[in-house]
PDB file of C-alpha atoms and ligand atoms in Angstrom:
ATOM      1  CA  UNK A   1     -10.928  24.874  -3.995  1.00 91.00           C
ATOM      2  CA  UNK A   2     -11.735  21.943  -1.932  1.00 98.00           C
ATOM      3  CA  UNK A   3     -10.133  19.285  -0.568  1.00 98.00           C
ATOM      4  CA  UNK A   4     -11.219  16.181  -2.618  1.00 98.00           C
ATOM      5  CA  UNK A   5     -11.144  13.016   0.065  1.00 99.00           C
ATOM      6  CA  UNK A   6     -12.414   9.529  -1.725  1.00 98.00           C
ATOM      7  CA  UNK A   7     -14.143   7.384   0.616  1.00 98.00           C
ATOM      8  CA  UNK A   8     -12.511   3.726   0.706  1.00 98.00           C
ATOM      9  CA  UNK A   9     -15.140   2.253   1.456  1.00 98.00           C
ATOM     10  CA  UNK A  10     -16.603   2.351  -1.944  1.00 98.00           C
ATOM     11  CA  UNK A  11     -13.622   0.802  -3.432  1.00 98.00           C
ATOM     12  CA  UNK A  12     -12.737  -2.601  -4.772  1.00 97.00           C
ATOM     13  CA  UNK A  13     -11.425  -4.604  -1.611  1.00 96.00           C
ATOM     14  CA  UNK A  14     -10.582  -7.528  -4.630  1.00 97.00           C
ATOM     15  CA  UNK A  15      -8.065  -5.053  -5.959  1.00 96.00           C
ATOM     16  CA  UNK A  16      -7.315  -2.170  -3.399  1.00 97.00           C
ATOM     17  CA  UNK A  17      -3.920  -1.636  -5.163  1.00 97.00           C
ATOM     18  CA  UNK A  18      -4.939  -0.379  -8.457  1.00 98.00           C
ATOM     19  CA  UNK A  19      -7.899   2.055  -6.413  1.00 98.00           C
ATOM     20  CA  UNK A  20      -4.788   3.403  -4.157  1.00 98.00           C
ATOM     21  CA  UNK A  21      -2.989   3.802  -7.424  1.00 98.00           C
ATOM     22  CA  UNK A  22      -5.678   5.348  -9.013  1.00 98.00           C
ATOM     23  CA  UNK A  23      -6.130   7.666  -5.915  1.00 98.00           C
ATOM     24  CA  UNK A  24      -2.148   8.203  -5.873  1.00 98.00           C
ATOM     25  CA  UNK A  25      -2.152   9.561  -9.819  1.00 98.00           C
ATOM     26  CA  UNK A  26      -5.457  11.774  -8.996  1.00 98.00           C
ATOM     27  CA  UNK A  27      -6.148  15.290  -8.194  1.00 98.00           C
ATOM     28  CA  UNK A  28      -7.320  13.881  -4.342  1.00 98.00           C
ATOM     29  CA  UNK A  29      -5.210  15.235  -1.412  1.00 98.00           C
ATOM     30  CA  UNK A  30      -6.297  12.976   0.813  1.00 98.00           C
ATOM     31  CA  UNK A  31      -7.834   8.970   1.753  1.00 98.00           C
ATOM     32  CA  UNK A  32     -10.712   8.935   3.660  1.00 99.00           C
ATOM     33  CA  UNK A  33     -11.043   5.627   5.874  1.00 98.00           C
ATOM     34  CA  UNK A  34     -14.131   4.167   7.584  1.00 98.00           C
ATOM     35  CA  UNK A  35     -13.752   2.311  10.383  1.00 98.00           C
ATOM     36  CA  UNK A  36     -17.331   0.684  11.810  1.00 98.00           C
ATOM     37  CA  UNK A  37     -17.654  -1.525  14.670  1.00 98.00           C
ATOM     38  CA  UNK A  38     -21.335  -3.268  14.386  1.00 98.00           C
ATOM     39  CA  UNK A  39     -22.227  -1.277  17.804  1.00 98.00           C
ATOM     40  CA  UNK A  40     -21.863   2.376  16.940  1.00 98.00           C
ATOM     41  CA  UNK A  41     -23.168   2.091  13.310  1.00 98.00           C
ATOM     42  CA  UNK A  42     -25.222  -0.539  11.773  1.00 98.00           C
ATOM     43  CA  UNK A  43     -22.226  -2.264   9.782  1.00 98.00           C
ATOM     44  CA  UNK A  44     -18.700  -3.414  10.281  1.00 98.00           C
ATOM     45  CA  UNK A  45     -15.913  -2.526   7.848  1.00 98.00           C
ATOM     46  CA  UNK A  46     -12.116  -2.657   8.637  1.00 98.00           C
ATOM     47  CA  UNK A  47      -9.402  -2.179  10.869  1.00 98.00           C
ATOM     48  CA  UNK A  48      -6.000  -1.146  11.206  1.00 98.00           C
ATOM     49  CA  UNK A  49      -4.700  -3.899   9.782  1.00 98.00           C
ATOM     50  CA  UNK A  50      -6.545  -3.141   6.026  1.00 98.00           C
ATOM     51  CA  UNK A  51      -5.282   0.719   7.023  1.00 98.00           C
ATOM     52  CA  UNK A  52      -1.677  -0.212   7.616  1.00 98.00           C
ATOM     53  CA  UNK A  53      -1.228  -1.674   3.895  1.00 98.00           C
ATOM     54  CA  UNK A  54      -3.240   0.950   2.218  1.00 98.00           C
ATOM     55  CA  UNK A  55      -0.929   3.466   4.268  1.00 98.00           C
ATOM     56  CA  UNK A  56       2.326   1.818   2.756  1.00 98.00           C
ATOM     57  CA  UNK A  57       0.398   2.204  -0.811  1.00 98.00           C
ATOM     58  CA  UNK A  58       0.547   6.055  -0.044  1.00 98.00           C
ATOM     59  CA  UNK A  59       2.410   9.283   1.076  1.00 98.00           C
ATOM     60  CA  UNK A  60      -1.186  10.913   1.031  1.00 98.00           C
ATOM     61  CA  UNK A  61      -2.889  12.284   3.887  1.00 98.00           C
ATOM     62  CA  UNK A  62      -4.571   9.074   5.767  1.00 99.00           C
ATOM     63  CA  UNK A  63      -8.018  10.735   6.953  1.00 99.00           C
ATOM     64  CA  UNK A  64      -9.330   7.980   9.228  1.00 99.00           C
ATOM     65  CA  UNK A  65     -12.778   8.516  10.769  1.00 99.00           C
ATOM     66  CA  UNK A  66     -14.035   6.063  13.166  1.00 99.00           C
ATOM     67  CA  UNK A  67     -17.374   5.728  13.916  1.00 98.00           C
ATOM     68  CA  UNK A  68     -16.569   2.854  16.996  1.00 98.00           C
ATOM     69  CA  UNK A  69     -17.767   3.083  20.828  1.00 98.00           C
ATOM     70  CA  UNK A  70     -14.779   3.556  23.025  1.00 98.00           C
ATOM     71  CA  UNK A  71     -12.396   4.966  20.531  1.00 98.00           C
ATOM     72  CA  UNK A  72      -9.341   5.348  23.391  1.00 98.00           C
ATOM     73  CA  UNK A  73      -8.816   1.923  23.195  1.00 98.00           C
ATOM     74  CA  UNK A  74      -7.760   2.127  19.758  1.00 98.00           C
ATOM     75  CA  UNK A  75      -6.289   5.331  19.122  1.00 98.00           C
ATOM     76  CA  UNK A  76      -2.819   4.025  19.430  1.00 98.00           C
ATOM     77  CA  UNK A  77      -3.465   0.538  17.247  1.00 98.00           C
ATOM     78  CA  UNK A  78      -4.717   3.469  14.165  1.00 99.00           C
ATOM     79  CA  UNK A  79      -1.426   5.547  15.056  1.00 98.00           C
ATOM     80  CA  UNK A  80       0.398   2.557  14.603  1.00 98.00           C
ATOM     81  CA  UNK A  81      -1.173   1.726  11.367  1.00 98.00           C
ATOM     82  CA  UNK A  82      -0.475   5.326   9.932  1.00 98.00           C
ATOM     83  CA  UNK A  83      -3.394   7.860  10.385  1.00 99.00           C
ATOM     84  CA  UNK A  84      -2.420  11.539   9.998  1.00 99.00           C
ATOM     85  CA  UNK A  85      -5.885  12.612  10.940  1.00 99.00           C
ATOM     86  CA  UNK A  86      -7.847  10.557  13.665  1.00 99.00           C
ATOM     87  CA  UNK A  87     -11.628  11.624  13.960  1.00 99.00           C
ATOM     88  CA  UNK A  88     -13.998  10.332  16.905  1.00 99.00           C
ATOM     89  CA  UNK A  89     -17.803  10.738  17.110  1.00 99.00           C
ATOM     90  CA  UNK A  90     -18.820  12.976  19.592  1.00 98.00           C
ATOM     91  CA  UNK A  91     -21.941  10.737  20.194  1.00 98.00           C
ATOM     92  CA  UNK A  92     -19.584   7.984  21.341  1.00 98.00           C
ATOM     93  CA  UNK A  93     -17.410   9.934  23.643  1.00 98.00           C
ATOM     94  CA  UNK A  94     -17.979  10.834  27.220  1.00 97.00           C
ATOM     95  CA  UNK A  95     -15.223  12.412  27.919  1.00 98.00           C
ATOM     96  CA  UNK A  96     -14.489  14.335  24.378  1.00 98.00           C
ATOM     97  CA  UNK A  97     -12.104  16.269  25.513  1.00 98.00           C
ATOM     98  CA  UNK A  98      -9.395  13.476  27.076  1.00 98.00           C
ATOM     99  CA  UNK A  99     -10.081  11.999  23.573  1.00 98.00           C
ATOM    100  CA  UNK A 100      -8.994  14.888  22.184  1.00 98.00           C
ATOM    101  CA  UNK A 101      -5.747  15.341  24.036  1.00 98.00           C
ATOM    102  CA  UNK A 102      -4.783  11.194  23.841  1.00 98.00           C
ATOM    103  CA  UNK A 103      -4.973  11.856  19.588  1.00 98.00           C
ATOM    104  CA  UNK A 104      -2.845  14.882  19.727  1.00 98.00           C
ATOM    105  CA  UNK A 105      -0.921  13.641  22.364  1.00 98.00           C
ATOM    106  CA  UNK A 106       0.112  10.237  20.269  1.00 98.00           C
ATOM    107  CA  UNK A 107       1.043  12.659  17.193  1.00 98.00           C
ATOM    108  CA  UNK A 108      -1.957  12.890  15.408  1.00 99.00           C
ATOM    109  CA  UNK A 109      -4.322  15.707  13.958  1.00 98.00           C
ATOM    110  CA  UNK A 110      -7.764  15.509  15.541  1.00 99.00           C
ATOM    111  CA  UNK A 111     -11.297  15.776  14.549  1.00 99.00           C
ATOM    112  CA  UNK A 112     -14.495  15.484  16.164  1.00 99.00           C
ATOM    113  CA  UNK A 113     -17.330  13.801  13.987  1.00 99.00           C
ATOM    114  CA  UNK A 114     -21.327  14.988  14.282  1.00 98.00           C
ATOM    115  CA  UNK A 115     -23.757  13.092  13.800  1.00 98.00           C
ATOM    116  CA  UNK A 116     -27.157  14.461  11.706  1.00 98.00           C
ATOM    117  CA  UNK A 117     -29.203  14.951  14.617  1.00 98.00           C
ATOM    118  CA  UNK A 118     -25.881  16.734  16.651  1.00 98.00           C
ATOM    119  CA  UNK A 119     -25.816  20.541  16.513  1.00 98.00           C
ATOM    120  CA  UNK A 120     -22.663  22.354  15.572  1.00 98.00           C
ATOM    121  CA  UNK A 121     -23.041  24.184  19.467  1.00 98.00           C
ATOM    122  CA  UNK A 122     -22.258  21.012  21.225  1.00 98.00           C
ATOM    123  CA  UNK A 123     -18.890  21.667  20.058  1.00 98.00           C
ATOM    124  CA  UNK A 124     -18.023  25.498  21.049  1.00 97.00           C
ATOM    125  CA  UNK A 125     -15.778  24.611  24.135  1.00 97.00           C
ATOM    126  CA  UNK A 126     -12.850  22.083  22.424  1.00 98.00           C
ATOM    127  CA  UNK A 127     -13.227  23.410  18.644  1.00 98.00           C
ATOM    128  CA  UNK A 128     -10.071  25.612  19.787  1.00 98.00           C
ATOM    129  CA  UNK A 129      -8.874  21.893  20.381  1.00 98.00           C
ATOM    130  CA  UNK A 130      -9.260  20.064  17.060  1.00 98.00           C
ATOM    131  CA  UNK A 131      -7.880  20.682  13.908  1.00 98.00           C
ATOM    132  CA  UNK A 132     -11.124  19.294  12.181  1.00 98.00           C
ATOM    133  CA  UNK A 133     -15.103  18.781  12.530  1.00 99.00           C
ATOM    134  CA  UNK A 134     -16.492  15.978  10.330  1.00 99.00           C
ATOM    135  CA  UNK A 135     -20.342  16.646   9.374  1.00 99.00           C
ATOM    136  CA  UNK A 136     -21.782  13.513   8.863  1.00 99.00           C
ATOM    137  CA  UNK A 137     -25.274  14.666   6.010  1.00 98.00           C
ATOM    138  CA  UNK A 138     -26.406  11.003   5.959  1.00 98.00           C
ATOM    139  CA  UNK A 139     -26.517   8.524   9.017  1.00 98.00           C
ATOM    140  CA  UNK A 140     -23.515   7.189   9.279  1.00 98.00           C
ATOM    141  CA  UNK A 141     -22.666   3.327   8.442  1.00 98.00           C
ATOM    142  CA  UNK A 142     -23.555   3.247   4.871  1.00 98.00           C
ATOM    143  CA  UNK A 143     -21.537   4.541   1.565  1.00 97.00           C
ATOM    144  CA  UNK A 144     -24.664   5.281  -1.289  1.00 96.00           C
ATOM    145  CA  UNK A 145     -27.155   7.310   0.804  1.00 98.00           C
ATOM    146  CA  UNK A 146     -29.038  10.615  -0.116  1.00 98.00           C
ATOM    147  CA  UNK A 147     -27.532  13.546   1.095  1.00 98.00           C
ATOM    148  CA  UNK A 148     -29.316  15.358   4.866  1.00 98.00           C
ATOM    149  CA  UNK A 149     -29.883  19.368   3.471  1.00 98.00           C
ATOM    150  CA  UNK A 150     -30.724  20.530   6.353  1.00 97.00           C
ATOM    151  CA  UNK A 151     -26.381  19.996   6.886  1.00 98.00           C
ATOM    152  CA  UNK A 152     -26.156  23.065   4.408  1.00 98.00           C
ATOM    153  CA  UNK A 153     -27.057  25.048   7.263  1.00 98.00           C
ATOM    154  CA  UNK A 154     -24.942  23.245  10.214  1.00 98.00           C
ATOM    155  CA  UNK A 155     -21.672  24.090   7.544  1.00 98.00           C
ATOM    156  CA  UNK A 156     -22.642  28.112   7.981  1.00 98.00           C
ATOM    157  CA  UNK A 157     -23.497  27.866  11.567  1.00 98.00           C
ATOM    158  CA  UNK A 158     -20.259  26.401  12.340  1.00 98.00           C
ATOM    159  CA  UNK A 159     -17.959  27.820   9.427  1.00 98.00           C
ATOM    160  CA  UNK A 160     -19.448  31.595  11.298  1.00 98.00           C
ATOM    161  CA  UNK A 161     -18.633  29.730  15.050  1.00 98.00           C
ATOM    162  CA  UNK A 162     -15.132  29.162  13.682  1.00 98.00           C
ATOM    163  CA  UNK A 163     -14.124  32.647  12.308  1.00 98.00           C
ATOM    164  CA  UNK A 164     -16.150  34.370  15.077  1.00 97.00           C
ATOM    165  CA  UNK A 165     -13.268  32.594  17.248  1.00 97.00           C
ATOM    166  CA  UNK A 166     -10.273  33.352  14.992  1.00 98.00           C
ATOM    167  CA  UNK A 167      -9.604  29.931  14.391  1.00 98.00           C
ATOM    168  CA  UNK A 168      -8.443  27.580  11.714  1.00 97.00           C
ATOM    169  CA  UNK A 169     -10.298  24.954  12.114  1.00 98.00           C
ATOM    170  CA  UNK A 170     -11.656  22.632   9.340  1.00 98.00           C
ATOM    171  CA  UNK A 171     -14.809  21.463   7.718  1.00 99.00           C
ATOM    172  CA  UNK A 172     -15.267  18.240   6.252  1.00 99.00           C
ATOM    173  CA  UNK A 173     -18.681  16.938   4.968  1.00 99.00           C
ATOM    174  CA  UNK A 174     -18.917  12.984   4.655  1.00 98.00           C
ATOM    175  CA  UNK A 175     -22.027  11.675   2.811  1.00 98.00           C
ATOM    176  CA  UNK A 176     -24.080  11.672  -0.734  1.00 98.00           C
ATOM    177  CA  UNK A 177     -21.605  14.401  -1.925  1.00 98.00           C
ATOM    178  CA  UNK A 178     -22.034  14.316  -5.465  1.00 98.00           C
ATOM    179  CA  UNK A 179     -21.117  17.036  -8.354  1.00 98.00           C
ATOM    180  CA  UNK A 180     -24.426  18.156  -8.344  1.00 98.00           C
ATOM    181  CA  UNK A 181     -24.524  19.093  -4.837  1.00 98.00           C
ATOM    182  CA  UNK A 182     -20.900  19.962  -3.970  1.00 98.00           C
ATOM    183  CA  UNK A 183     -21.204  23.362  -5.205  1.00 98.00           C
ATOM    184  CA  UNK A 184     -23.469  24.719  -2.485  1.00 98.00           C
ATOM    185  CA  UNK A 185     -21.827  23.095   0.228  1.00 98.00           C
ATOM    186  CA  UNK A 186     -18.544  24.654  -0.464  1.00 98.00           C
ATOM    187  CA  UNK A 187     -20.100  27.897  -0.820  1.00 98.00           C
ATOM    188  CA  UNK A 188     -21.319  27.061   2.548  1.00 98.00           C
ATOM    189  CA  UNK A 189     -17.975  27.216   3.914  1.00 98.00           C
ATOM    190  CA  UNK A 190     -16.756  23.363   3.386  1.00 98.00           C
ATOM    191  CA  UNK A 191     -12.474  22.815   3.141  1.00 98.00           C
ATOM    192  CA  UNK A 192     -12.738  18.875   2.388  1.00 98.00           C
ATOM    193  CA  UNK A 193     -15.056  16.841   0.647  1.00 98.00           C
ATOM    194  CA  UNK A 194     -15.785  13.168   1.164  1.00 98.00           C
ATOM    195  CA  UNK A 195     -16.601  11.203  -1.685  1.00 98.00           C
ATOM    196  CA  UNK A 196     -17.367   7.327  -2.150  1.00 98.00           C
ATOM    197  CA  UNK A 197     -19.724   5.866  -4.574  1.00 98.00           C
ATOM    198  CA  UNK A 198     -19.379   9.741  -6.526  1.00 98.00           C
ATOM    199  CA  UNK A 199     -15.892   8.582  -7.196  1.00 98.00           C
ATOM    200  CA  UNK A 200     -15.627   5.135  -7.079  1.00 98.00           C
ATOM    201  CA  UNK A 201     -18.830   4.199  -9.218  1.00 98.00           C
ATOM    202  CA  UNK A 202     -18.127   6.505 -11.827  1.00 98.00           C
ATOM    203  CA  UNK A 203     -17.092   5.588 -15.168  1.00 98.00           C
ATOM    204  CA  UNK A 204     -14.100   7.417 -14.595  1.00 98.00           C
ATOM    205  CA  UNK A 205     -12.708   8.159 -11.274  1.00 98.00           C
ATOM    206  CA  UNK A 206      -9.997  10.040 -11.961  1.00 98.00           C
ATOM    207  CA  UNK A 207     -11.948  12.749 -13.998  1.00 98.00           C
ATOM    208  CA  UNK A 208     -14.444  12.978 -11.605  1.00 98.00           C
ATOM    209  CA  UNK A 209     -11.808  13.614  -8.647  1.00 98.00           C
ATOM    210  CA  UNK A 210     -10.910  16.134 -10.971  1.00 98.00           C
ATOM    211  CA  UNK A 211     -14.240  17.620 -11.814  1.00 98.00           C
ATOM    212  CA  UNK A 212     -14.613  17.751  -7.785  1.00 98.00           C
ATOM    213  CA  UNK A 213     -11.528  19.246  -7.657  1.00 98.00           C
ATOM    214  CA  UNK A 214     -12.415  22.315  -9.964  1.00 97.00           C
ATOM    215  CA  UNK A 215     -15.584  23.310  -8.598  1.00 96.00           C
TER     216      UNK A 215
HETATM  217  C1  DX5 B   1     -20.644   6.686   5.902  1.00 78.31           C
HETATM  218  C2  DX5 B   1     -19.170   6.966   5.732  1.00 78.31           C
HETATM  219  C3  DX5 B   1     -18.851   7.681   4.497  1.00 78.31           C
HETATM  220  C4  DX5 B   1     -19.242   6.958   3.230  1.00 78.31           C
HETATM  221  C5  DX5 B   1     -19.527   7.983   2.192  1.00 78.31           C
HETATM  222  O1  DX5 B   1     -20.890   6.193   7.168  1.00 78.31           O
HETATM  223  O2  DX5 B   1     -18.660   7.733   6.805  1.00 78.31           O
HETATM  224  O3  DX5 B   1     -17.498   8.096   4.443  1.00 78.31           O
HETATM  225  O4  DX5 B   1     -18.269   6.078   2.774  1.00 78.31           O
HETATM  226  O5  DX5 B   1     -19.995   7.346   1.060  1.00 78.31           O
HETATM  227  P1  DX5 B   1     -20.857   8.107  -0.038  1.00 78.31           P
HETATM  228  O6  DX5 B   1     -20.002   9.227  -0.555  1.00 78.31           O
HETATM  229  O7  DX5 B   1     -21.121   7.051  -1.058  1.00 78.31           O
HETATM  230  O8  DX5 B   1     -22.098   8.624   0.638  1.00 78.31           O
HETATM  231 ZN1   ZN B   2     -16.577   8.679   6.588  1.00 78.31          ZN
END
């Protein structure tokens, strides 16, 4: 069973109450939020300002994946505004693995986000370093897109990479997940889902979370 992790960015920003209430009453574990910055993606979103209300909305795990240049500048500012779970893009890191150590360091859990184009190998010496690898299977900076299959294939590479090294590391997949494709890329070896427009433009969210959730 997967771990079912709405995407924000899908949601009603009129009304982001009754979506974190709706989130709160459903089946999801956790709140996936994207932070863009106009210069690493194609699109800018929100900060840690929206994150810190949403975070006092929730006791849920606060899965915030930022797809910004220079990340260490704003590790602490997301800390501050609650993130459990910071991810940074490897693509926008030069020095991944002092990234690494200033998330864990300030208290959080940390992931490491690929792009399509990245291959799972460019992370074999820190995954014994992160608690999570985010597979982006669309280009990152838009909710809606069609899911990358090709990713299928990047989950078993690294899902084989991660038992080969006795690790616990996890697998998240962010992008186009819908019900029709989430059964083959949890049989690929995916722990958490990502979900926006699946969830949030459905008729009804909550029974979708929860048809996610039984898969
Ligand atoms: C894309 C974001 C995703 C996005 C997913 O850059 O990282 O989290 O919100 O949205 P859907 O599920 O609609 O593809
Ligand atoms: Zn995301």
């Amino acid at each position: 069973m997967a771990i079912i992790a709405p995407s924000l960015l899908a949601a009603n920003f009129l009304n982001l109450q009754q979506d974190c209430d709706m989130l709160n009453e459903s089946q999801a574990e956790w709140f996936h939020l994207d932070v863009m910055d106009g210069r690493f993606v194609p699109n800018i979103s929100y900060g840690p300002m929206i994150i810190e209300f949403i975070r006092k909305t929730t006791t849920k795990v606060c899965d915030v994946h930022l797809m910004i240049e220079e990340p260490e500048k704003y590790a602490e500012a997301f800390k501050k505004a609650g993130a459990d779970i910071l991810t940074v893009h490897i693509e926008a890191c030069r020095h991944l693995h002092r990234n690494i150590q200033q998330i864990k360091s300030l208290g959080m859990k940390a992931g490491v986000a690929l792009n399509p184009h990245t291959p799972v190998d460019s992370l074999k010496d820190v995954l014994q370093d992160i608690d999570m690898v985010l597979i982006m299977s669309v280009n990152p900076g838009f909710g809606g897109q069609s899911f990358i299959p090709k990713t299928l294939d990047k989950i078993t590479t690294l899902k084989r990479m991660i038992n080969e090294a006795g690790l616990s590391v996890q697998i998240e997949i962010d992008g186009g997940v819908t019900l029709e494709n989430a059964p083959a890329i949890i049989a690929a070896g995916a722990d958490i889902l990502v979900a926006g427009n699946t969830v949030f433009k459905s008729p009804d969210p909550t029974a979708t979370i929860a048809a996610l959730k039984a898969l």
